[in-house]
PDB file of C-alpha atoms in Angstrom:
ATOM      1  CA  MET A   7      25.915 -59.174  39.231  1.00  0.00           C
ATOM      2  CA  ARG A   8      27.189 -61.560  35.815  1.00  0.00           C
ATOM      3  CA  GLY A   9      31.020 -61.136  35.812  1.00  0.00           C
ATOM      4  CA  LYS A  10      33.000 -59.320  33.109  1.00  0.00           C
ATOM      5  CA  PHE A  11      34.710 -60.993  29.827  1.00  0.00           C
ATOM      6  CA  ILE A  12      38.341 -60.066  28.600  1.00  0.00           C
ATOM      7  CA  THR A  13      40.281 -61.643  26.142  1.00  0.00           C
ATOM      8  CA  PHE A  14      43.936 -60.913  25.033  1.00  0.00           C
ATOM      9  CA  GLU A  15      44.312 -61.541  21.872  1.00  0.00           C
ATOM     10  CA  GLY A  16      47.187 -59.943  19.811  1.00  0.00           C
ATOM     11  CA  PRO A  17      50.601 -61.413  17.693  1.00  0.00           C
ATOM     12  CA  GLU A  18      53.460 -63.652  18.802  1.00  0.00           C
ATOM     13  CA  GLY A  19      55.687 -61.862  21.235  1.00  0.00           C
ATOM     14  CA  GLY A  20      53.001 -59.336  22.452  1.00  0.00           C
ATOM     15  CA  GLY A  21      53.011 -60.157  26.210  1.00  0.00           C
ATOM     16  CA  LYS A  22      49.750 -61.156  26.249  1.00  0.00           C
ATOM     17  CA  THR A  23      50.030 -64.002  29.239  1.00  0.00           C
ATOM     18  CA  THR A  24      52.306 -61.860  31.008  1.00  0.00           C
ATOM     19  CA  GLN A  25      50.071 -58.255  31.654  1.00  0.00           C
ATOM     20  CA  ALA A  26      46.965 -61.329  31.463  1.00  0.00           C
ATOM     21  CA  ARG A  27      48.571 -62.036  34.475  1.00  0.00           C
ATOM     22  CA  ARG A  28      49.323 -58.625  35.668  1.00  0.00           C
ATOM     23  CA  LEU A  29      45.894 -57.821  35.428  1.00  0.00           C
ATOM     24  CA  ILE A  30      44.411 -60.692  37.457  1.00  0.00           C
ATOM     25  CA  ALA A  31      46.790 -59.112  40.038  1.00  0.00           C
ATOM     26  CA  ARG A  32      45.254 -56.389  40.192  1.00  0.00           C
ATOM     27  CA  LEU A  33      41.717 -57.264  40.458  1.00  0.00           C
ATOM     28  CA  GLU A  34      42.478 -59.911  42.939  1.00  0.00           C
ATOM     29  CA  LYS A  35      44.236 -57.037  45.199  1.00  0.00           C
ATOM     30  CA  ASP A  36      40.675 -54.834  44.257  1.00  0.00           C
ATOM     31  CA  GLY A  37      38.703 -57.707  45.674  1.00  0.00           C
ATOM     32  CA  HIS A  38      37.701 -58.847  42.346  1.00  0.00           C
ATOM     33  CA  PRO A  39      36.952 -62.891  41.824  1.00  0.00           C
ATOM     34  CA  VAL A  40      38.938 -63.445  38.553  1.00  0.00           C
ATOM     35  CA  LEU A  41      39.352 -67.212  36.833  1.00  0.00           C
ATOM     36  CA  TYR A  42      42.438 -67.211  34.233  1.00  0.00           C
ATOM     37  CA  ALA A  43      41.461 -68.930  31.241  1.00  0.00           C
ATOM     38  CA  ARG A  44      43.671 -69.882  27.457  1.00  0.00           C
ATOM     39  CA  GLU A  45      43.319 -71.352  24.726  1.00  0.00           C
ATOM     40  CA  PRO A  46      43.294 -73.659  23.054  1.00  0.00           C
ATOM     41  CA  GLY A  47      42.881 -75.271  25.938  1.00  0.00           C
ATOM     42  CA  GLY A  48      41.466 -74.840  30.090  1.00  0.00           C
ATOM     43  CA  THR A  49      40.059 -77.889  30.169  1.00  0.00           C
ATOM     44  CA  PRO A  50      40.893 -81.662  30.044  1.00  0.00           C
ATOM     45  CA  THR A  51      39.317 -82.206  25.844  1.00  0.00           C
ATOM     46  CA  GLY A  52      40.865 -78.930  25.412  1.00  0.00           C
ATOM     47  CA  GLU A  53      44.454 -79.927  26.361  1.00  0.00           C
ATOM     48  CA  ALA A  54      44.316 -82.838  24.732  1.00  0.00           C
ATOM     49  CA  ILE A  55      43.816 -80.537  21.905  1.00  0.00           C
ATOM     50  CA  ARG A  56      45.951 -78.222  22.316  1.00  0.00           C
ATOM     51  CA  ASP A  57      48.922 -81.149  22.307  1.00  0.00           C
ATOM     52  CA  ILE A  58      47.494 -81.237  18.602  1.00  0.00           C
ATOM     53  CA  LEU A  59      47.743 -78.027  17.706  1.00  0.00           C
ATOM     54  CA  GLN A  60      50.234 -76.738  18.963  1.00  0.00           C
ATOM     55  CA  TYR A  61      53.016 -79.893  19.562  1.00  0.00           C
ATOM     56  CA  ASP A  62      52.243 -82.122  16.557  1.00  0.00           C
ATOM     57  CA  LYS A  63      51.205 -84.554  18.725  1.00  0.00           C
ATOM     58  CA  ALA A  64      49.014 -86.660  15.983  1.00  0.00           C
ATOM     59  CA  GLY A  65      51.963 -86.410  13.939  1.00  0.00           C
ATOM     60  CA  GLU A  66      51.336 -85.902  10.799  1.00  0.00           C
ATOM     61  CA  PRO A  67      49.903 -82.334   8.658  1.00  0.00           C
ATOM     62  CA  ILE A  68      46.916 -80.709   9.574  1.00  0.00           C
ATOM     63  CA  CYS A  69      44.816 -78.900   6.924  1.00  0.00           C
ATOM     64  CA  ARG A  70      43.076 -75.988   7.325  1.00  0.00           C
ATOM     65  CA  GLU A  71      39.657 -77.272   8.168  1.00  0.00           C
ATOM     66  CA  THR A  72      40.923 -79.532  10.957  1.00  0.00           C
ATOM     67  CA  GLU A  73      42.561 -76.547  12.283  1.00  0.00           C
ATOM     68  CA  VAL A  74      39.955 -74.892  12.511  1.00  0.00           C
ATOM     69  CA  LEU A  75      36.974 -77.001  13.837  1.00  0.00           C
ATOM     70  CA  LEU A  76      39.725 -78.323  16.264  1.00  0.00           C
ATOM     71  CA  PHE A  77      40.023 -75.225  18.031  1.00  0.00           C
ATOM     72  CA  ALA A  78      36.288 -74.608  18.012  1.00  0.00           C
ATOM     73  CA  ALA A  79      35.969 -77.949  19.594  1.00  0.00           C
ATOM     74  CA  SER A  80      38.831 -76.832  22.322  1.00  0.00           C
ATOM     75  CA  ARG A  81      36.834 -73.266  22.589  1.00  0.00           C
ATOM     76  CA  ALA A  82      33.472 -75.034  22.997  1.00  0.00           C
ATOM     77  CA  GLN A  83      34.142 -76.963  26.277  1.00  0.00           C
ATOM     78  CA  LEU A  84      35.771 -74.343  27.146  1.00  0.00           C
ATOM     79  CA  VAL A  85      32.631 -71.807  27.232  1.00  0.00           C
ATOM     80  CA  ARG A  86      30.331 -74.224  28.704  1.00  0.00           C
ATOM     81  CA  HIS A  87      32.271 -75.969  31.285  1.00  0.00           C
ATOM     82  CA  VAL A  88      34.646 -72.602  32.346  1.00  0.00           C
ATOM     83  CA  ILE A  89      33.623 -69.395  31.304  1.00  0.00           C
ATOM     84  CA  LEU A  90      30.175 -69.660  31.285  1.00  0.00           C
ATOM     85  CA  PRO A  91      30.088 -71.023  34.922  1.00  0.00           C
ATOM     86  CA  ALA A  92      32.536 -68.965  36.093  1.00  0.00           C
ATOM     87  CA  LEU A  93      30.290 -65.426  34.520  1.00  0.00           C
ATOM     88  CA  GLU A  94      27.359 -66.615  36.168  1.00  0.00           C
ATOM     89  CA  ALA A  95      28.636 -67.009  39.191  1.00  0.00           C
ATOM     90  CA  GLY A  96      29.767 -62.992  39.032  1.00  0.00           C
ATOM     91  CA  ARG A  97      33.630 -64.010  38.457  1.00  0.00           C
ATOM     92  CA  GLN A  98      35.363 -61.745  36.095  1.00  0.00           C
ATOM     93  CA  VAL A  99      36.992 -63.818  33.600  1.00  0.00           C
ATOM     94  CA  VAL A 100      40.334 -62.615  32.072  1.00  0.00           C
ATOM     95  CA  CYS A 101      41.002 -65.295  28.243  1.00  0.00           C
ATOM     96  CA  ASP A 102      44.359 -65.002  26.915  1.00  0.00           C
ATOM     97  CA  ARG A 103      43.019 -65.828  23.347  1.00  0.00           C
ATOM     98  CA  PHE A 104      39.784 -66.338  22.278  1.00  0.00           C
ATOM     99  CA  ALA A 105      37.559 -66.710  19.417  1.00  0.00           C
ATOM    100  CA  ASP A 106      39.252 -63.922  17.312  1.00  0.00           C
ATOM    101  CA  SER A 107      42.472 -65.256  17.169  1.00  0.00           C
ATOM    102  CA  THR A 108      40.941 -68.514  15.552  1.00  0.00           C
ATOM    103  CA  THR A 109      39.690 -65.499  12.873  1.00  0.00           C
ATOM    104  CA  ALA A 110      43.013 -64.134  12.922  1.00  0.00           C
ATOM    105  CA  TYR A 111      44.943 -67.128  12.515  1.00  0.00           C
ATOM    106  CA  GLN A 112      42.940 -69.308  10.631  1.00  0.00           C
ATOM    107  CA  GLY A 113      40.790 -66.724   8.617  1.00  0.00           C
ATOM    108  CA  PHE A 114      42.959 -63.786   7.913  1.00  0.00           C
ATOM    109  CA  GLY A 115      46.907 -65.691   8.306  1.00  0.00           C
ATOM    110  CA  ARG A 116      45.363 -69.501   6.224  1.00  0.00           C
ATOM    111  CA  GLY A 117      43.039 -67.878   4.102  1.00  0.00           C
ATOM    112  CA  PHE A 118      40.243 -69.447   5.820  1.00  0.00           C
ATOM    113  CA  PRO A 119      37.004 -67.931   4.457  1.00  0.00           C
ATOM    114  CA  VAL A 120      36.456 -65.461   7.098  1.00  0.00           C
ATOM    115  CA  GLU A 121      32.552 -64.877   7.606  1.00  0.00           C
ATOM    116  CA  GLN A 122      32.384 -68.714   7.479  1.00  0.00           C
ATOM    117  CA  MET A 123      35.099 -68.975  10.202  1.00  0.00           C
ATOM    118  CA  LEU A 124      32.668 -65.485  11.985  1.00  0.00           C
ATOM    119  CA  THR A 125      29.438 -68.698  12.052  1.00  0.00           C
ATOM    120  CA  ILE A 126      31.842 -71.589  13.160  1.00  0.00           C
ATOM    121  CA  ASN A 127      32.844 -69.299  16.132  1.00  0.00           C
ATOM    122  CA  GLU A 128      29.289 -67.892  17.135  1.00  0.00           C
ATOM    123  CA  PHE A 129      27.930 -71.934  17.114  1.00  0.00           C
ATOM    124  CA  ALA A 130      31.428 -72.494  19.209  1.00  0.00           C
ATOM    125  CA  ILE A 131      31.358 -69.656  21.909  1.00  0.00           C
ATOM    126  CA  ASN A 132      26.818 -70.043  22.791  1.00  0.00           C
ATOM    127  CA  GLY A 133      26.792 -66.304  23.113  1.00  0.00           C
ATOM    128  CA  ALA A 134      29.591 -65.576  24.931  1.00  0.00           C
ATOM    129  CA  HIS A 135      30.833 -62.853  23.688  1.00  0.00           C
ATOM    130  CA  PRO A 136      33.486 -60.721  25.555  1.00  0.00           C
ATOM    131  CA  ASP A 137      33.053 -57.492  26.895  1.00  0.00           C
ATOM    132  CA  LEU A 138      36.633 -56.240  26.277  1.00  0.00           C
ATOM    133  CA  THR A 139      39.156 -57.620  23.561  1.00  0.00           C
ATOM    134  CA  LEU A 140      42.545 -56.019  24.168  1.00  0.00           C
ATOM    135  CA  LEU A 141      44.700 -56.043  20.980  1.00  0.00           C
ATOM    136  CA  LEU A 142      47.857 -56.480  21.990  1.00  0.00           C
ATOM    137  CA  ASP A 143      50.183 -54.491  19.104  1.00  0.00           C
ATOM    138  CA  ILE A 144      53.069 -55.250  18.407  1.00  0.00           C
ATOM    139  CA  ASP A 145      55.468 -55.058  15.814  1.00  0.00           C
ATOM    140  CA  VAL A 146      56.036 -58.756  13.922  1.00  0.00           C
ATOM    141  CA  GLY A 147      60.138 -58.481  13.362  1.00  0.00           C
ATOM    142  CA  MET A 148      59.531 -57.549  16.873  1.00  0.00           C
ATOM    143  CA  GLY A 149      57.874 -59.648  17.922  1.00  0.00           C
ATOM    144  CA  PHE A 150      59.820 -62.819  16.908  1.00  0.00           C
ATOM    145  CA  GLU A 151      63.240 -60.964  18.967  1.00  0.00           C
ATOM    146  CA  ARG A 152      61.560 -61.624  22.395  1.00  0.00           C
ATOM    147  CA  LEU A 153      60.378 -64.789  20.974  1.00  0.00           C
ATOM    148  CA  THR A 154      63.719 -65.264  20.033  1.00  0.00           C
ATOM    149  CA  ARG A 155      65.224 -64.430  23.085  1.00  0.00           C
ATOM    150  CA  ARG A 156      62.640 -66.277  25.709  1.00  0.00           C
ATOM    151  CA  HIS A 157      63.568 -69.547  24.010  1.00  0.00           C
ATOM    152  CA  ARG A 158      66.614 -68.864  24.479  1.00  0.00           C
ATOM    153  CA  GLU A 159      66.263 -68.323  28.060  1.00  0.00           C
ATOM    154  CA  THR A 160      63.791 -70.772  28.820  1.00  0.00           C
ATOM    155  CA  ALA A 161      65.861 -73.840  26.269  1.00  0.00           C
ATOM    156  CA  SER A 162      61.867 -74.439  25.580  1.00  0.00           C
ATOM    157  CA  THR A 163      61.398 -75.316  21.633  1.00  0.00           C
ATOM    158  CA  TRP A 164      59.482 -73.146  18.926  1.00  0.00           C
ATOM    159  CA  ASP A 165      55.520 -74.486  18.961  1.00  0.00           C
ATOM    160  CA  ARG A 166      53.550 -75.486  15.281  1.00  0.00           C
ATOM    161  CA  ILE A 167      52.070 -71.634  14.841  1.00  0.00           C
ATOM    162  CA  GLU A 168      55.405 -69.852  15.724  1.00  0.00           C
ATOM    163  CA  ARG A 169      57.374 -72.031  13.043  1.00  0.00           C
ATOM    164  CA  GLU A 170      55.161 -70.142  10.235  1.00  0.00           C
ATOM    165  CA  GLU A 171      57.204 -68.321   8.012  1.00  0.00           C
ATOM    166  CA  ARG A 172      57.134 -64.020   8.704  1.00  0.00           C
ATOM    167  CA  ALA A 173      54.309 -63.495   5.851  1.00  0.00           C
ATOM    168  CA  PHE A 174      51.354 -65.944   7.346  1.00  0.00           C
ATOM    169  CA  HIS A 175      52.115 -63.070  10.401  1.00  0.00           C
ATOM    170  CA  GLU A 176      52.142 -60.121   9.550  1.00  0.00           C
ATOM    171  CA  LYS A 177      48.618 -61.562   7.595  1.00  0.00           C
ATOM    172  CA  VAL A 178      47.455 -62.168  11.264  1.00  0.00           C
ATOM    173  CA  ARG A 179      48.727 -59.190  12.441  1.00  0.00           C
ATOM    174  CA  GLN A 180      46.533 -57.235  10.107  1.00  0.00           C
ATOM    175  CA  GLY A 181      43.600 -59.403  10.860  1.00  0.00           C
ATOM    176  CA  TYR A 182      43.351 -58.361  14.152  1.00  0.00           C
ATOM    177  CA  LEU A 183      43.918 -54.716  13.233  1.00  0.00           C
ATOM    178  CA  GLU A 184      40.795 -55.249  10.660  1.00  0.00           C
ATOM    179  CA  LEU A 185      38.492 -56.801  13.352  1.00  0.00           C
ATOM    180  CA  ALA A 186      39.088 -54.258  15.532  1.00  0.00           C
ATOM    181  CA  ARG A 187      38.599 -52.184  12.693  1.00  0.00           C
ATOM    182  CA  ARG A 188      35.019 -53.799  12.740  1.00  0.00           C
ATOM    183  CA  TRP A 189      34.693 -54.272  16.179  1.00  0.00           C
ATOM    184  CA  PRO A 190      35.544 -51.105  17.388  1.00  0.00           C
ATOM    185  CA  ALA A 191      33.385 -51.098  20.478  1.00  0.00           C
ATOM    186  CA  ARG A 192      34.507 -54.344  21.752  1.00  0.00           C
ATOM    187  CA  PHE A 193      38.390 -53.953  20.696  1.00  0.00           C
ATOM    188  CA  ARG A 194      41.363 -51.735  22.096  1.00  0.00           C
ATOM    189  CA  ILE A 195      44.277 -51.062  20.777  1.00  0.00           C
ATOM    190  CA  VAL A 196      47.451 -51.251  22.906  1.00  0.00           C
ATOM    191  CA  ASN A 197      50.986 -50.651  21.936  1.00  0.00           C
ATOM    192  CA  ALA A 198      52.361 -53.458  23.522  1.00  0.00           C
ATOM    193  CA  GLY A 199      56.205 -52.839  22.478  1.00  0.00           C
ATOM    194  CA  ARG A 200      56.489 -50.490  25.352  1.00  0.00           C
ATOM    195  CA  ASP A 201      57.939 -51.359  28.602  1.00  0.00           C
ATOM    196  CA  PRO A 202      55.518 -53.694  30.277  1.00  0.00           C
ATOM    197  CA  ASP A 203      54.822 -51.269  33.289  1.00  0.00           C
ATOM    198  CA  ALA A 204      53.400 -48.834  30.636  1.00  0.00           C
ATOM    199  CA  VAL A 205      51.526 -51.141  28.590  1.00  0.00           C
ATOM    200  CA  GLU A 206      50.095 -52.814  32.561  1.00  0.00           C
ATOM    201  CA  GLN A 207      49.060 -49.037  32.927  1.00  0.00           C
ATOM    202  CA  GLU A 208      46.885 -48.639  29.771  1.00  0.00           C
ATOM    203  CA  ILE A 209      45.276 -52.303  30.077  1.00  0.00           C
ATOM    204  CA  TRP A 210      43.901 -51.242  33.733  1.00  0.00           C
ATOM    205  CA  ASP A 211      42.513 -47.720  32.589  1.00  0.00           C
ATOM    206  CA  HIS A 212      40.516 -49.424  30.001  1.00  0.00           C
ATOM    207  CA  VAL A 213      39.069 -52.213  32.916  1.00  0.00           C
ATOM    208  CA  ARG A 214      39.044 -50.108  35.117  1.00  0.00           C
ATOM    209  CA  ARG A 215      36.389 -48.256  32.894  1.00  0.00           C
ATOM    210  CA  LEU A 216      34.575 -51.440  31.673  1.00  0.00           C
ATOM    211  CA  LEU A 217      33.972 -52.313  35.242  1.00  0.00           C
ATOM    212  CA  ALA A 218      33.186 -48.751  37.143  1.00  0.00           C
TER     213      ALA A 218
END
């Protein structure tokens, strides 16, 4: 039986990585074989692209068209080398960001034509549409309070996207909500501003219904 493809999306500071890991632990406890993936990255080529996109590895400004195509290239590798083989082997795939991120950030955030963005995504994902997308929605101000605290605690640096102006991130959040309205059968909006345990339980309820 083909596995289910579950993606985590949302603005910065919503706890996507934390909740993805919690979900994987629950799935494994229930006996499900699981694969974790992240975007951009997940393959040697994808990780090299991630260094360019997040950490300015190339050392030059990236125009929005290049940004879109680099995300798509990383995604194409991840889908064909990792995600589709795992799904066909019957594993549940949990992905920290996927194609909706590029639509939200580069489409709605940067102003790249959204319909064109969707066409590029379709080419890159080769039919690998998520069965469930968990949109961890959070107020942008609260999200950045969490980010600031995390960077302070871990002594880590802000990446290229995190350093964008607040107005950019507001557009991203509204873009995500628009995508959820466009595909209500796939998206589940989860209030990520709550206690992480409550968020985890709501996510688990959605996933259990998917797997039932």
